[in-house]
Short mmCIF file of N, CA and C in Angstrom, two decimals:
data_model
loop_
_atom_site.label_atom_id
_atom_site.label_comp_id
_atom_site.label_asym_id
_atom_site.label_seq_id
_atom_site.Cartn_x
_atom_site.Cartn_y
_atom_site.Cartn_z
N MET E 1 -44.92 3.92 -29.98
CA MET E 1 -44.60 2.73 -30.73
C MET E 1 -45.34 1.53 -30.13
N ILE E 2 -45.93 0.74 -30.97
CA ILE E 2 -46.65 -0.45 -30.53
C ILE E 2 -45.66 -1.61 -30.44
N PRO E 3 -45.60 -2.26 -29.29
CA PRO E 3 -44.62 -3.34 -29.13
C PRO E 3 -45.08 -4.64 -29.80
N SER E 4 -44.17 -5.55 -29.92
CA SER E 4 -44.45 -6.93 -30.28
C SER E 4 -43.91 -7.77 -29.14
N LEU E 5 -44.63 -8.82 -28.79
CA LEU E 5 -44.22 -9.72 -27.72
C LEU E 5 -44.17 -11.13 -28.29
N ASN E 6 -43.23 -11.92 -27.82
CA ASN E 6 -43.13 -13.30 -28.28
C ASN E 6 -43.21 -14.25 -27.11
N THR E 7 -43.88 -15.37 -27.34
CA THR E 7 -43.93 -16.49 -26.41
C THR E 7 -43.38 -17.68 -27.19
N PRO E 8 -43.23 -18.83 -26.57
CA PRO E 8 -42.72 -19.97 -27.33
C PRO E 8 -43.50 -20.27 -28.61
N ARG E 9 -44.83 -20.12 -28.58
CA ARG E 9 -45.63 -20.45 -29.77
C ARG E 9 -46.22 -19.26 -30.50
N LEU E 10 -46.23 -18.09 -29.85
CA LEU E 10 -47.01 -16.97 -30.37
C LEU E 10 -46.18 -15.72 -30.61
N HIS E 11 -46.63 -14.96 -31.58
CA HIS E 11 -46.11 -13.61 -31.85
C HIS E 11 -47.30 -12.68 -31.63
N LEU E 12 -47.21 -11.81 -30.62
CA LEU E 12 -48.24 -10.82 -30.35
C LEU E 12 -47.77 -9.54 -31.01
N ARG E 13 -48.53 -9.09 -32.01
CA ARG E 13 -48.06 -8.01 -32.87
C ARG E 13 -49.13 -6.96 -33.09
N PRO E 14 -48.72 -5.77 -33.56
CA PRO E 14 -49.69 -4.71 -33.83
C PRO E 14 -50.72 -5.15 -34.88
N PRO E 15 -51.96 -4.69 -34.72
CA PRO E 15 -52.97 -4.97 -35.73
C PRO E 15 -52.62 -4.31 -37.06
N THR E 16 -53.00 -4.96 -38.14
CA THR E 16 -52.84 -4.39 -39.48
C THR E 16 -54.20 -4.45 -40.20
N LEU E 17 -54.30 -3.76 -41.29
CA LEU E 17 -55.55 -3.78 -42.05
C LEU E 17 -55.88 -5.19 -42.54
N GLU E 18 -54.87 -6.01 -42.73
CA GLU E 18 -55.10 -7.39 -43.16
C GLU E 18 -55.84 -8.21 -42.09
N ASP E 19 -55.80 -7.75 -40.85
CA ASP E 19 -56.50 -8.43 -39.76
C ASP E 19 -57.99 -8.12 -39.73
N TRP E 20 -58.40 -7.06 -40.42
CA TRP E 20 -59.78 -6.61 -40.36
C TRP E 20 -60.79 -7.68 -40.78
N PRO E 21 -60.65 -8.40 -41.89
CA PRO E 21 -61.70 -9.37 -42.26
C PRO E 21 -61.96 -10.43 -41.19
N GLY E 22 -60.92 -11.00 -40.60
CA GLY E 22 -61.11 -12.00 -39.55
C GLY E 22 -61.75 -11.40 -38.31
N TYR E 23 -61.30 -10.21 -37.95
CA TYR E 23 -61.87 -9.50 -36.80
C TYR E 23 -63.36 -9.23 -37.03
N ALA E 24 -63.68 -8.74 -38.23
CA ALA E 24 -65.08 -8.42 -38.56
C ALA E 24 -65.95 -9.68 -38.52
N ARG E 25 -65.43 -10.80 -39.03
CA ARG E 25 -66.20 -12.05 -38.97
C ARG E 25 -66.48 -12.45 -37.53
N PHE E 26 -65.45 -12.37 -36.68
CA PHE E 26 -65.63 -12.72 -35.27
C PHE E 26 -66.66 -11.80 -34.62
N MET E 27 -66.48 -10.50 -34.77
CA MET E 27 -67.35 -9.53 -34.10
C MET E 27 -68.78 -9.56 -34.64
N GLY E 28 -68.97 -10.04 -35.86
CA GLY E 28 -70.31 -10.17 -36.44
C GLY E 28 -70.98 -11.49 -36.12
N SER E 29 -70.27 -12.37 -35.43
CA SER E 29 -70.80 -13.70 -35.14
C SER E 29 -71.37 -13.77 -33.73
N ASP E 30 -72.03 -14.89 -33.45
CA ASP E 30 -72.55 -15.12 -32.10
C ASP E 30 -71.44 -15.23 -31.07
N ARG E 31 -70.21 -15.47 -31.51
CA ARG E 31 -69.08 -15.57 -30.59
C ARG E 31 -68.81 -14.22 -29.89
N ALA E 32 -69.31 -13.14 -30.46
CA ALA E 32 -69.13 -11.81 -29.85
C ALA E 32 -70.23 -11.46 -28.86
N THR E 33 -71.14 -12.40 -28.61
CA THR E 33 -72.25 -12.16 -27.69
C THR E 33 -71.78 -11.69 -26.32
N HIS E 34 -70.72 -12.31 -25.82
CA HIS E 34 -70.23 -11.96 -24.48
C HIS E 34 -69.49 -10.62 -24.45
N MET E 35 -69.34 -10.00 -25.61
CA MET E 35 -68.66 -8.70 -25.72
C MET E 35 -69.63 -7.60 -26.15
N GLY E 36 -70.92 -7.88 -26.05
CA GLY E 36 -71.92 -6.89 -26.43
C GLY E 36 -72.41 -7.03 -27.85
N GLY E 37 -71.92 -8.01 -28.59
CA GLY E 37 -72.28 -8.22 -29.99
C GLY E 37 -73.42 -9.20 -30.14
N PRO E 38 -73.59 -9.66 -31.35
CA PRO E 38 -72.80 -9.40 -32.55
C PRO E 38 -72.94 -7.96 -33.03
N PHE E 39 -71.92 -7.52 -33.76
CA PHE E 39 -71.85 -6.15 -34.26
C PHE E 39 -71.98 -6.14 -35.78
N ASP E 40 -72.62 -5.08 -36.29
CA ASP E 40 -72.62 -4.90 -37.74
C ASP E 40 -71.24 -4.38 -38.15
N ALA E 41 -70.99 -4.27 -39.45
CA ALA E 41 -69.67 -3.87 -39.94
C ALA E 41 -69.24 -2.51 -39.40
N PRO E 42 -70.10 -1.48 -39.41
CA PRO E 42 -69.65 -0.19 -38.85
C PRO E 42 -69.31 -0.28 -37.36
N GLY E 43 -70.08 -1.03 -36.60
CA GLY E 43 -69.79 -1.19 -35.17
C GLY E 43 -68.48 -1.93 -34.94
N ALA E 44 -68.25 -3.00 -35.71
CA ALA E 44 -67.00 -3.75 -35.59
C ALA E 44 -65.82 -2.89 -36.01
N TRP E 45 -65.98 -2.09 -37.05
CA TRP E 45 -64.89 -1.22 -37.50
C TRP E 45 -64.55 -0.20 -36.41
N GLY E 46 -65.55 0.35 -35.76
CA GLY E 46 -65.30 1.29 -34.67
C GLY E 46 -64.51 0.65 -33.54
N LEU E 47 -64.83 -0.59 -33.20
CA LEU E 47 -64.08 -1.30 -32.15
C LEU E 47 -62.66 -1.61 -32.60
N PHE E 48 -62.50 -2.00 -33.86
CA PHE E 48 -61.16 -2.29 -34.39
C PHE E 48 -60.29 -1.02 -34.30
N CYS E 49 -60.86 0.10 -34.73
CA CYS E 49 -60.11 1.37 -34.68
C CYS E 49 -59.84 1.79 -33.23
N HIS E 50 -60.78 1.54 -32.34
CA HIS E 50 -60.59 1.82 -30.92
C HIS E 50 -59.40 1.05 -30.38
N ASP E 51 -59.31 -0.24 -30.75
CA ASP E 51 -58.21 -1.08 -30.28
C ASP E 51 -56.86 -0.53 -30.72
N VAL E 52 -56.80 0.02 -31.92
CA VAL E 52 -55.55 0.59 -32.44
C VAL E 52 -55.29 1.97 -31.82
N ALA E 53 -56.34 2.79 -31.72
CA ALA E 53 -56.18 4.16 -31.23
C ALA E 53 -55.71 4.23 -29.79
N GLN E 54 -56.03 3.22 -28.99
CA GLN E 54 -55.61 3.25 -27.59
C GLN E 54 -54.09 3.34 -27.46
N TRP E 55 -53.35 2.81 -28.43
CA TRP E 55 -51.88 2.89 -28.35
C TRP E 55 -51.43 4.34 -28.33
N ALA E 56 -51.98 5.15 -29.21
CA ALA E 56 -51.58 6.56 -29.26
C ALA E 56 -52.12 7.34 -28.07
N LEU E 57 -53.33 7.00 -27.63
CA LEU E 57 -53.98 7.76 -26.57
C LEU E 57 -53.59 7.32 -25.16
N MET E 58 -53.36 6.02 -24.97
CA MET E 58 -53.17 5.48 -23.63
C MET E 58 -51.82 4.81 -23.42
N GLY E 59 -51.09 4.53 -24.49
CA GLY E 59 -49.82 3.83 -24.35
C GLY E 59 -49.96 2.32 -24.26
N HIS E 60 -51.17 1.84 -24.52
CA HIS E 60 -51.45 0.40 -24.58
C HIS E 60 -52.67 0.20 -25.44
N GLY E 61 -52.95 -1.04 -25.78
CA GLY E 61 -54.09 -1.34 -26.64
C GLY E 61 -54.09 -2.82 -26.97
N ALA E 62 -54.48 -3.13 -28.20
CA ALA E 62 -54.62 -4.52 -28.62
C ALA E 62 -53.43 -4.98 -29.44
N LEU E 63 -53.12 -6.26 -29.28
CA LEU E 63 -52.16 -6.95 -30.13
C LEU E 63 -52.84 -8.16 -30.71
N MET E 64 -52.54 -8.45 -31.96
CA MET E 64 -53.08 -9.64 -32.60
C MET E 64 -52.23 -10.84 -32.19
N ILE E 65 -52.88 -11.97 -32.03
CA ILE E 65 -52.22 -13.21 -31.65
C ILE E 65 -51.94 -14.00 -32.93
N GLU E 66 -50.67 -14.20 -33.20
CA GLU E 66 -50.27 -14.90 -34.43
C GLU E 66 -49.49 -16.16 -34.07
N ASP E 67 -49.80 -17.24 -34.75
CA ASP E 67 -49.07 -18.50 -34.58
C ASP E 67 -47.69 -18.32 -35.21
N ARG E 68 -46.64 -18.49 -34.42
CA ARG E 68 -45.28 -18.28 -34.93
C ARG E 68 -44.91 -19.29 -36.01
N ALA E 69 -45.44 -20.50 -35.93
CA ALA E 69 -45.08 -21.53 -36.90
C ALA E 69 -45.77 -21.33 -38.24
N THR E 70 -47.02 -20.85 -38.22
CA THR E 70 -47.79 -20.77 -39.47
C THR E 70 -48.05 -19.34 -39.94
N GLY E 71 -47.93 -18.36 -39.04
CA GLY E 71 -48.27 -16.98 -39.38
C GLY E 71 -49.77 -16.71 -39.35
N GLN E 72 -50.59 -17.69 -38.97
CA GLN E 72 -52.03 -17.53 -38.92
C GLN E 72 -52.42 -16.65 -37.73
N CYS E 73 -53.33 -15.70 -37.98
CA CYS E 73 -53.86 -14.86 -36.91
C CYS E 73 -54.92 -15.67 -36.16
N LEU E 74 -54.78 -15.74 -34.85
CA LEU E 74 -55.63 -16.59 -34.02
C LEU E 74 -56.60 -15.82 -33.14
N GLY E 75 -56.45 -14.50 -33.07
CA GLY E 75 -57.32 -13.69 -32.22
C GLY E 75 -56.61 -12.45 -31.75
N GLN E 76 -56.99 -11.99 -30.57
CA GLN E 76 -56.47 -10.72 -30.06
C GLN E 76 -56.39 -10.75 -28.54
N VAL E 77 -55.42 -10.03 -28.02
CA VAL E 77 -55.29 -9.81 -26.58
C VAL E 77 -55.04 -8.32 -26.39
N ALA E 78 -55.54 -7.75 -25.28
CA ALA E 78 -55.46 -6.29 -25.16
C ALA E 78 -55.42 -5.84 -23.71
N ILE E 79 -54.85 -4.67 -23.54
CA ILE E 79 -55.00 -3.89 -22.31
C ILE E 79 -55.89 -2.72 -22.70
N ASN E 80 -57.07 -2.67 -22.11
CA ASN E 80 -58.05 -1.62 -22.39
C ASN E 80 -58.14 -0.69 -21.19
N HIS E 81 -58.31 0.59 -21.46
CA HIS E 81 -58.55 1.56 -20.40
C HIS E 81 -59.07 2.81 -21.06
N GLY E 82 -59.29 3.82 -20.31
CA GLY E 82 -59.84 5.05 -20.83
C GLY E 82 -61.16 5.35 -20.15
N PRO E 83 -61.93 6.26 -20.70
CA PRO E 83 -63.15 6.70 -20.02
C PRO E 83 -64.22 5.62 -19.89
N LEU E 84 -64.13 4.53 -20.65
CA LEU E 84 -65.16 3.49 -20.57
C LEU E 84 -64.83 2.39 -19.56
N PHE E 85 -63.62 2.41 -19.01
CA PHE E 85 -63.17 1.36 -18.12
C PHE E 85 -62.71 1.96 -16.80
N PRO E 86 -63.29 1.52 -15.67
CA PRO E 86 -62.86 2.06 -14.38
C PRO E 86 -61.39 1.77 -14.05
N GLU E 87 -60.87 0.63 -14.52
CA GLU E 87 -59.48 0.24 -14.28
C GLU E 87 -58.93 -0.36 -15.57
N PRO E 88 -57.61 -0.43 -15.70
CA PRO E 88 -57.05 -1.13 -16.86
C PRO E 88 -57.54 -2.57 -16.89
N GLU E 89 -57.92 -3.02 -18.09
CA GLU E 89 -58.49 -4.35 -18.26
C GLU E 89 -57.64 -5.19 -19.18
N LEU E 90 -57.43 -6.43 -18.81
CA LEU E 90 -56.83 -7.44 -19.67
C LEU E 90 -57.97 -8.19 -20.34
N GLY E 91 -58.01 -8.12 -21.66
CA GLY E 91 -59.06 -8.81 -22.41
C GLY E 91 -58.47 -9.70 -23.49
N TRP E 92 -59.26 -10.66 -23.94
CA TRP E 92 -58.81 -11.58 -24.98
C TRP E 92 -59.99 -12.07 -25.78
N MET E 93 -59.71 -12.46 -27.00
CA MET E 93 -60.70 -13.14 -27.85
C MET E 93 -59.94 -14.05 -28.80
N LEU E 94 -60.50 -15.23 -29.00
CA LEU E 94 -59.86 -16.21 -29.88
C LEU E 94 -60.80 -16.60 -30.99
N TYR E 95 -60.25 -16.76 -32.18
CA TYR E 95 -61.02 -17.29 -33.28
C TYR E 95 -61.21 -18.79 -33.04
N THR E 96 -62.25 -19.34 -33.61
CA THR E 96 -62.64 -20.73 -33.36
C THR E 96 -61.49 -21.71 -33.56
N THR E 97 -60.67 -21.50 -34.57
CA THR E 97 -59.58 -22.43 -34.90
C THR E 97 -58.52 -22.50 -33.81
N ALA E 98 -58.51 -21.55 -32.90
CA ALA E 98 -57.45 -21.49 -31.88
C ALA E 98 -57.87 -22.05 -30.53
N GLU E 99 -59.12 -22.41 -30.38
CA GLU E 99 -59.61 -22.82 -29.07
C GLU E 99 -59.08 -24.19 -28.65
N GLY E 100 -58.96 -24.35 -27.33
CA GLY E 100 -58.62 -25.64 -26.76
C GLY E 100 -57.15 -26.03 -26.82
N ARG E 101 -56.28 -25.06 -27.09
CA ARG E 101 -54.85 -25.35 -27.22
C ARG E 101 -54.00 -24.53 -26.26
N GLY E 102 -54.61 -23.79 -25.34
CA GLY E 102 -53.87 -22.97 -24.39
C GLY E 102 -53.36 -21.67 -24.98
N ILE E 103 -53.86 -21.30 -26.15
CA ILE E 103 -53.41 -20.08 -26.84
C ILE E 103 -53.81 -18.84 -26.04
N ALA E 104 -55.05 -18.77 -25.59
CA ALA E 104 -55.50 -17.59 -24.85
C ALA E 104 -54.71 -17.44 -23.55
N PHE E 105 -54.45 -18.54 -22.87
CA PHE E 105 -53.67 -18.48 -21.64
C PHE E 105 -52.28 -17.93 -21.92
N GLU E 106 -51.61 -18.45 -22.92
CA GLU E 106 -50.25 -18.02 -23.26
C GLU E 106 -50.21 -16.55 -23.65
N ALA E 107 -51.16 -16.12 -24.47
CA ALA E 107 -51.20 -14.72 -24.91
C ALA E 107 -51.55 -13.78 -23.75
N ALA E 108 -52.55 -14.15 -22.96
CA ALA E 108 -52.98 -13.29 -21.85
C ALA E 108 -51.89 -13.19 -20.78
N GLN E 109 -51.21 -14.28 -20.53
CA GLN E 109 -50.12 -14.26 -19.55
C GLN E 109 -48.99 -13.32 -20.00
N ALA E 110 -48.65 -13.37 -21.28
CA ALA E 110 -47.60 -12.50 -21.81
C ALA E 110 -48.03 -11.03 -21.74
N MET E 111 -49.28 -10.75 -22.09
CA MET E 111 -49.76 -9.37 -22.06
C MET E 111 -49.87 -8.87 -20.63
N ARG E 112 -50.32 -9.73 -19.72
CA ARG E 112 -50.40 -9.36 -18.29
C ARG E 112 -49.02 -9.02 -17.75
N ASP E 113 -48.04 -9.86 -18.04
CA ASP E 113 -46.69 -9.63 -17.55
C ASP E 113 -46.10 -8.35 -18.13
N TRP E 114 -46.38 -8.07 -19.41
CA TRP E 114 -45.92 -6.84 -20.05
C TRP E 114 -46.58 -5.63 -19.37
N ALA E 115 -47.88 -5.73 -19.08
CA ALA E 115 -48.60 -4.60 -18.48
C ALA E 115 -48.05 -4.26 -17.09
N PHE E 116 -47.79 -5.28 -16.29
CA PHE E 116 -47.25 -5.03 -14.96
C PHE E 116 -45.77 -4.67 -15.02
N GLY E 117 -45.01 -5.39 -15.84
CA GLY E 117 -43.56 -5.20 -15.87
C GLY E 117 -43.10 -3.99 -16.64
N THR E 118 -43.58 -3.83 -17.86
CA THR E 118 -43.12 -2.74 -18.72
C THR E 118 -43.91 -1.46 -18.49
N LEU E 119 -45.23 -1.57 -18.45
CA LEU E 119 -46.05 -0.38 -18.22
C LEU E 119 -46.02 0.07 -16.77
N GLY E 120 -45.75 -0.87 -15.87
CA GLY E 120 -45.75 -0.54 -14.46
C GLY E 120 -47.13 -0.35 -13.86
N LEU E 121 -48.13 -1.01 -14.44
CA LEU E 121 -49.48 -0.89 -13.89
C LEU E 121 -49.53 -1.41 -12.46
N GLU E 122 -50.34 -0.76 -11.67
CA GLU E 122 -50.54 -1.17 -10.27
C GLU E 122 -51.75 -2.08 -10.12
N THR E 123 -52.66 -2.03 -11.07
CA THR E 123 -53.88 -2.82 -11.01
C THR E 123 -54.23 -3.30 -12.41
N LEU E 124 -54.87 -4.46 -12.48
CA LEU E 124 -55.30 -5.02 -13.76
C LEU E 124 -56.46 -5.96 -13.48
N VAL E 125 -57.55 -5.76 -14.19
CA VAL E 125 -58.73 -6.60 -14.02
C VAL E 125 -59.18 -7.13 -15.37
N SER E 126 -60.08 -8.09 -15.34
CA SER E 126 -60.78 -8.54 -16.54
C SER E 126 -62.27 -8.43 -16.26
N TYR E 127 -62.99 -7.75 -17.15
CA TYR E 127 -64.43 -7.63 -17.06
C TYR E 127 -65.01 -8.73 -17.93
N ILE E 128 -65.77 -9.65 -17.33
CA ILE E 128 -66.22 -10.84 -18.05
C ILE E 128 -67.72 -11.03 -17.86
N ASP E 129 -68.40 -11.25 -18.96
CA ASP E 129 -69.83 -11.59 -18.93
C ASP E 129 -69.99 -12.83 -18.06
N ALA E 130 -70.92 -12.79 -17.13
CA ALA E 130 -71.11 -13.89 -16.17
C ALA E 130 -71.41 -15.22 -16.86
N GLU E 131 -71.98 -15.19 -18.06
CA GLU E 131 -72.29 -16.42 -18.77
C GLU E 131 -71.11 -16.96 -19.57
N ASN E 132 -70.02 -16.22 -19.63
CA ASN E 132 -68.84 -16.65 -20.38
C ASN E 132 -67.95 -17.49 -19.47
N THR E 133 -68.38 -18.70 -19.22
CA THR E 133 -67.69 -19.56 -18.26
C THR E 133 -66.27 -19.91 -18.68
N ARG E 134 -66.01 -19.98 -19.98
CA ARG E 134 -64.65 -20.29 -20.44
C ARG E 134 -63.70 -19.15 -20.12
N SER E 135 -64.14 -17.91 -20.29
CA SER E 135 -63.27 -16.78 -19.94
C SER E 135 -63.10 -16.66 -18.43
N CYS E 136 -64.14 -16.96 -17.68
CA CYS E 136 -64.00 -16.96 -16.22
C CYS E 136 -62.97 -18.00 -15.79
N ALA E 137 -63.02 -19.18 -16.39
CA ALA E 137 -62.05 -20.23 -16.06
C ALA E 137 -60.64 -19.82 -16.44
N LEU E 138 -60.49 -19.13 -17.58
CA LEU E 138 -59.17 -18.67 -17.99
C LEU E 138 -58.63 -17.63 -17.01
N ALA E 139 -59.47 -16.69 -16.60
CA ALA E 139 -59.04 -15.68 -15.62
C ALA E 139 -58.54 -16.36 -14.35
N GLU E 140 -59.27 -17.36 -13.89
CA GLU E 140 -58.85 -18.08 -12.69
C GLU E 140 -57.56 -18.85 -12.92
N ARG E 141 -57.40 -19.44 -14.10
CA ARG E 141 -56.16 -20.14 -14.43
C ARG E 141 -54.97 -19.18 -14.43
N LEU E 142 -55.22 -17.92 -14.79
CA LEU E 142 -54.18 -16.89 -14.77
C LEU E 142 -53.88 -16.40 -13.35
N GLY E 143 -54.65 -16.87 -12.37
CA GLY E 143 -54.44 -16.48 -10.98
C GLY E 143 -55.34 -15.37 -10.51
N ALA E 144 -56.25 -14.90 -11.37
CA ALA E 144 -57.15 -13.81 -10.99
C ALA E 144 -58.26 -14.34 -10.07
N THR E 145 -58.73 -13.46 -9.20
CA THR E 145 -59.82 -13.80 -8.30
C THR E 145 -60.94 -12.79 -8.46
N ARG E 146 -62.15 -13.25 -8.19
CA ARG E 146 -63.32 -12.37 -8.30
C ARG E 146 -63.23 -11.24 -7.30
N ASP E 147 -63.59 -10.05 -7.77
CA ASP E 147 -63.66 -8.87 -6.91
C ASP E 147 -65.04 -8.27 -7.10
N ASP E 148 -65.99 -8.73 -6.29
CA ASP E 148 -67.37 -8.30 -6.44
C ASP E 148 -67.61 -6.86 -6.02
N SER E 149 -66.64 -6.23 -5.35
CA SER E 149 -66.81 -4.84 -4.93
C SER E 149 -66.24 -3.84 -5.94
N ALA E 150 -65.59 -4.33 -6.98
CA ALA E 150 -64.95 -3.44 -7.97
C ALA E 150 -65.98 -2.81 -8.90
N ALA E 151 -65.69 -1.57 -9.30
CA ALA E 151 -66.52 -0.90 -10.31
C ALA E 151 -66.37 -1.63 -11.63
N ARG E 152 -67.40 -1.55 -12.45
CA ARG E 152 -67.38 -2.24 -13.74
C ARG E 152 -68.15 -1.43 -14.77
N PRO E 153 -67.77 -1.52 -16.05
CA PRO E 153 -68.48 -0.75 -17.07
C PRO E 153 -69.90 -1.24 -17.30
N ASP E 154 -70.13 -2.53 -17.09
CA ASP E 154 -71.46 -3.11 -17.24
C ASP E 154 -71.79 -3.80 -15.91
N PRO E 155 -72.86 -3.39 -15.24
CA PRO E 155 -73.15 -3.96 -13.92
C PRO E 155 -73.37 -5.47 -13.94
N ARG E 156 -73.63 -6.04 -15.11
CA ARG E 156 -73.83 -7.50 -15.21
C ARG E 156 -72.52 -8.27 -15.30
N ASP E 157 -71.41 -7.57 -15.57
CA ASP E 157 -70.11 -8.25 -15.70
C ASP E 157 -69.57 -8.68 -14.35
N LEU E 158 -68.77 -9.72 -14.38
CA LEU E 158 -67.95 -10.10 -13.24
C LEU E 158 -66.61 -9.41 -13.38
N VAL E 159 -65.97 -9.11 -12.27
CA VAL E 159 -64.64 -8.50 -12.30
C VAL E 159 -63.67 -9.51 -11.69
N TYR E 160 -62.63 -9.82 -12.46
CA TYR E 160 -61.54 -10.69 -11.96
C TYR E 160 -60.29 -9.82 -11.81
N ARG E 161 -59.70 -9.83 -10.64
CA ARG E 161 -58.51 -9.03 -10.36
C ARG E 161 -57.27 -9.89 -10.49
N HIS E 162 -56.33 -9.43 -11.33
CA HIS E 162 -55.10 -10.17 -11.59
C HIS E 162 -54.02 -9.76 -10.59
N PRO E 163 -53.36 -10.73 -9.98
CA PRO E 163 -52.25 -10.40 -9.08
C PRO E 163 -51.01 -10.03 -9.89
N LYS E 164 -50.19 -9.19 -9.31
CA LYS E 164 -48.91 -8.86 -9.94
C LYS E 164 -48.03 -10.10 -9.91
N PRO E 165 -47.45 -10.47 -11.04
CA PRO E 165 -46.53 -11.62 -11.01
C PRO E 165 -45.22 -11.23 -10.35
N ALA E 166 -44.55 -12.21 -9.81
CA ALA E 166 -43.21 -11.97 -9.23
C ALA E 166 -42.22 -12.03 -10.38
N PHE E 167 -41.52 -10.95 -10.58
CA PHE E 167 -40.56 -10.89 -11.70
C PHE E 167 -39.18 -11.26 -11.20
#
């Protein structure tokens, strides 16, 4: 079962087919550059399905970030792992309309706490393109520190290691 998580402003919920058009627009845009994109429609669809399939295969995956007041989908937050990731990864992406309001911080913090608290993960990292300075700053705001000795799926990525929160 895919969980839903709530924060004061956000509802983190399972992806639905209705989320596909916004996801495809994001992944097809220059905003996906730091994630290996932009992607064509088949490539974006494969990633969308990957995000959903991880729930059945790994017990975690992606949740869509929804504004509780408006119901607008603002992006995605995820715990990624499997054969492509050396360690469980906390990842996030925001649509343009959501930037600059602390949405990514709120969503990533909730997903991080769920991963450590509910899943019982012992380790959690974020793999971030070195040129994605905004994501690097967010990782640091979340309390993560660079771990230059950690394995990474792309040797050009930086690895930020998240500390376990005190529950």
